[in-house]
């Protein structure tokens, strides 16, 4: 019975691992350049929702140069805005503001879509679950009434 021995010459046995190691170090240099990311602030207020449409938020999320998207509750005239928010009922807050507007937008990417600004509802009107949801996602509720 004949056995076949595979022997590699000494020069190749020492040279191949050295070449593999040198080649492996070059793979790290082939990375793409990192794109510098910036955050986007989308202003909106009571009665002004044009900037926070679903398509606009999705467009910013699809842009690789955008880090986070902030839905910024902007108040041009604080007196007007606070008067408008105090007219909202608990059902309006839950169904219109939370259910139809903000929750679907934040749900697009909860790790990148956040809120900013302060809601000034009438005292005791905002349901507790909605108030907690607003604060967990970056807004404040009745901060000026404390």
Short mmCIF file of C-alpha atoms in Angstrom, two decimals:
data_model
loop_
_atom_site.label_atom_id
_atom_site.label_comp_id
_atom_site.label_asym_id
_atom_site.label_seq_id
_atom_site.Cartn_x
_atom_site.Cartn_y
_atom_site.Cartn_z
CA UNK A 1 0.00 0.00 0.00
CA UNK A 2 1.32 3.33 -0.98
CA UNK A 3 0.73 6.53 1.00
CA UNK A 4 1.01 9.95 -0.45
CA UNK A 5 2.77 12.54 1.64
CA UNK A 6 2.04 16.17 1.02
CA UNK A 7 4.98 18.22 1.96
CA UNK A 8 5.29 21.92 1.46
CA UNK A 9 8.77 23.31 1.05
CA UNK A 10 10.02 25.32 4.05
CA UNK A 11 10.22 28.61 2.15
CA UNK A 12 6.51 28.42 1.26
CA UNK A 13 5.47 27.34 4.77
CA UNK A 14 6.94 30.49 6.29
CA UNK A 15 6.11 32.88 3.48
CA UNK A 16 2.39 32.11 2.99
CA UNK A 17 1.24 33.08 6.54
CA UNK A 18 3.30 36.27 6.32
CA UNK A 19 1.64 37.18 3.01
CA UNK A 20 -1.81 36.37 4.44
CA UNK A 21 -1.16 38.61 7.44
CA UNK A 22 0.04 41.46 5.22
CA UNK A 23 -3.01 41.08 2.95
CA UNK A 24 -5.42 41.04 5.90
CA UNK A 25 -4.13 44.37 7.15
CA UNK A 26 -4.90 45.97 3.80
CA UNK A 27 -8.62 45.13 3.99
CA UNK A 28 -9.17 47.76 6.69
CA UNK A 29 -8.07 50.49 4.28
CA UNK A 30 -10.89 49.72 1.84
CA UNK A 31 -13.69 51.10 4.03
CA UNK A 32 -15.99 53.75 2.64
CA UNK A 33 -15.61 57.23 4.01
CA UNK A 34 -17.98 57.96 6.87
CA UNK A 35 -20.69 60.43 5.98
CA UNK A 36 -20.95 63.22 8.52
CA UNK A 37 -24.47 63.12 9.94
CA UNK A 38 -26.59 66.07 10.99
CA UNK A 39 -29.91 66.28 12.83
CA UNK A 40 -33.06 67.70 11.26
CA UNK A 41 -35.50 69.90 13.17
CA UNK A 42 -39.05 69.89 11.74
CA UNK A 43 -41.08 72.76 13.24
CA UNK A 44 -44.81 72.44 13.83
CA UNK A 45 -47.45 73.88 16.13
CA UNK A 46 -51.15 73.78 16.83
CA UNK A 47 -52.77 74.19 13.41
CA UNK A 48 -49.48 74.04 11.46
CA UNK A 49 -48.62 70.46 10.52
CA UNK A 50 -47.14 70.97 7.02
CA UNK A 51 -43.56 70.08 8.03
CA UNK A 52 -44.40 66.86 9.86
CA UNK A 53 -46.13 64.95 7.08
CA UNK A 54 -45.41 61.25 6.83
CA UNK A 55 -43.67 61.68 3.47
CA UNK A 56 -41.43 64.49 4.75
CA UNK A 57 -40.34 62.54 7.84
CA UNK A 58 -39.68 59.43 5.71
CA UNK A 59 -37.66 61.47 3.22
CA UNK A 60 -35.37 62.65 6.02
CA UNK A 61 -35.09 59.13 7.47
CA UNK A 62 -34.05 57.77 4.06
CA UNK A 63 -31.31 60.40 3.71
CA UNK A 64 -28.02 58.76 4.84
CA UNK A 65 -26.62 62.11 5.99
CA UNK A 66 -29.43 62.59 8.57
CA UNK A 67 -28.86 61.33 12.10
CA UNK A 68 -32.00 62.11 14.11
CA UNK A 69 -35.27 63.78 13.16
CA UNK A 70 -36.79 66.08 15.79
CA UNK A 71 -40.48 67.00 15.64
CA UNK A 72 -40.10 70.41 17.27
CA UNK A 73 -43.25 71.89 18.77
CA UNK A 74 -42.61 75.48 17.78
CA UNK A 75 -44.56 78.39 19.22
CA UNK A 76 -44.49 81.56 17.16
CA UNK A 77 -46.76 83.33 19.61
CA UNK A 78 -46.64 81.54 22.97
CA UNK A 79 -49.87 83.15 24.16
CA UNK A 80 -51.79 81.98 21.09
CA UNK A 81 -50.34 78.47 21.18
CA UNK A 82 -51.04 77.94 24.87
CA UNK A 83 -54.62 79.14 24.41
CA UNK A 84 -55.09 76.74 21.50
CA UNK A 85 -53.76 73.69 23.33
CA UNK A 86 -55.99 74.37 26.34
CA UNK A 87 -59.06 73.92 24.11
CA UNK A 88 -58.17 70.28 23.39
CA UNK A 89 -60.15 67.54 25.15
CA UNK A 90 -58.73 64.22 26.35
CA UNK A 91 -60.28 62.50 23.30
CA UNK A 92 -58.70 65.04 20.93
CA UNK A 93 -55.30 64.55 22.54
CA UNK A 94 -55.52 60.77 22.39
CA UNK A 95 -57.11 60.26 18.97
CA UNK A 96 -55.98 63.25 16.90
CA UNK A 97 -52.61 64.26 18.33
CA UNK A 98 -51.24 60.97 19.62
CA UNK A 99 -53.07 58.37 17.51
CA UNK A 100 -53.26 59.98 14.08
CA UNK A 101 -50.29 62.34 14.08
CA UNK A 102 -47.36 61.74 16.41
CA UNK A 103 -47.39 57.98 17.12
CA UNK A 104 -47.27 56.99 13.43
CA UNK A 105 -44.41 59.43 12.79
CA UNK A 106 -42.34 58.27 15.76
CA UNK A 107 -43.21 54.66 14.84
CA UNK A 108 -41.37 55.02 11.53
CA UNK A 109 -38.08 54.76 13.43
CA UNK A 110 -38.35 55.14 17.24
CA UNK A 111 -34.55 55.23 17.55
CA UNK A 112 -34.22 58.27 15.28
CA UNK A 113 -37.49 60.27 15.55
CA UNK A 114 -37.87 62.34 18.72
CA UNK A 115 -39.91 65.25 20.00
CA UNK A 116 -39.01 68.67 21.33
CA UNK A 117 -41.10 71.39 22.88
CA UNK A 118 -43.80 71.78 25.52
CA UNK A 119 -47.52 71.01 25.30
CA UNK A 120 -49.65 73.32 27.44
CA UNK A 121 -52.94 71.48 27.81
CA UNK A 122 -55.58 72.43 30.35
CA UNK A 123 -54.60 71.06 33.74
CA UNK A 124 -55.71 67.45 34.22
CA UNK A 125 -57.00 66.98 30.67
CA UNK A 126 -54.12 65.02 29.10
CA UNK A 127 -54.55 61.28 29.76
CA UNK A 128 -51.75 59.84 31.87
CA UNK A 129 -50.71 57.24 29.27
CA UNK A 130 -50.46 59.90 26.56
CA UNK A 131 -48.56 62.25 28.85
CA UNK A 132 -46.04 59.52 29.64
CA UNK A 133 -45.69 58.69 25.94
CA UNK A 134 -45.05 62.36 25.08
CA UNK A 135 -42.36 62.68 27.75
CA UNK A 136 -40.71 59.37 26.83
CA UNK A 137 -40.26 60.65 23.29
CA UNK A 138 -38.83 64.07 24.15
CA UNK A 139 -41.73 66.50 24.61
CA UNK A 140 -42.76 68.02 27.92
CA UNK A 141 -46.34 68.45 29.15
CA UNK A 142 -47.48 71.54 31.07
CA UNK A 143 -43.91 72.40 32.04
CA UNK A 144 -44.79 76.08 32.53
CA UNK A 145 -47.64 75.31 34.94
CA UNK A 146 -45.40 73.88 37.67
#
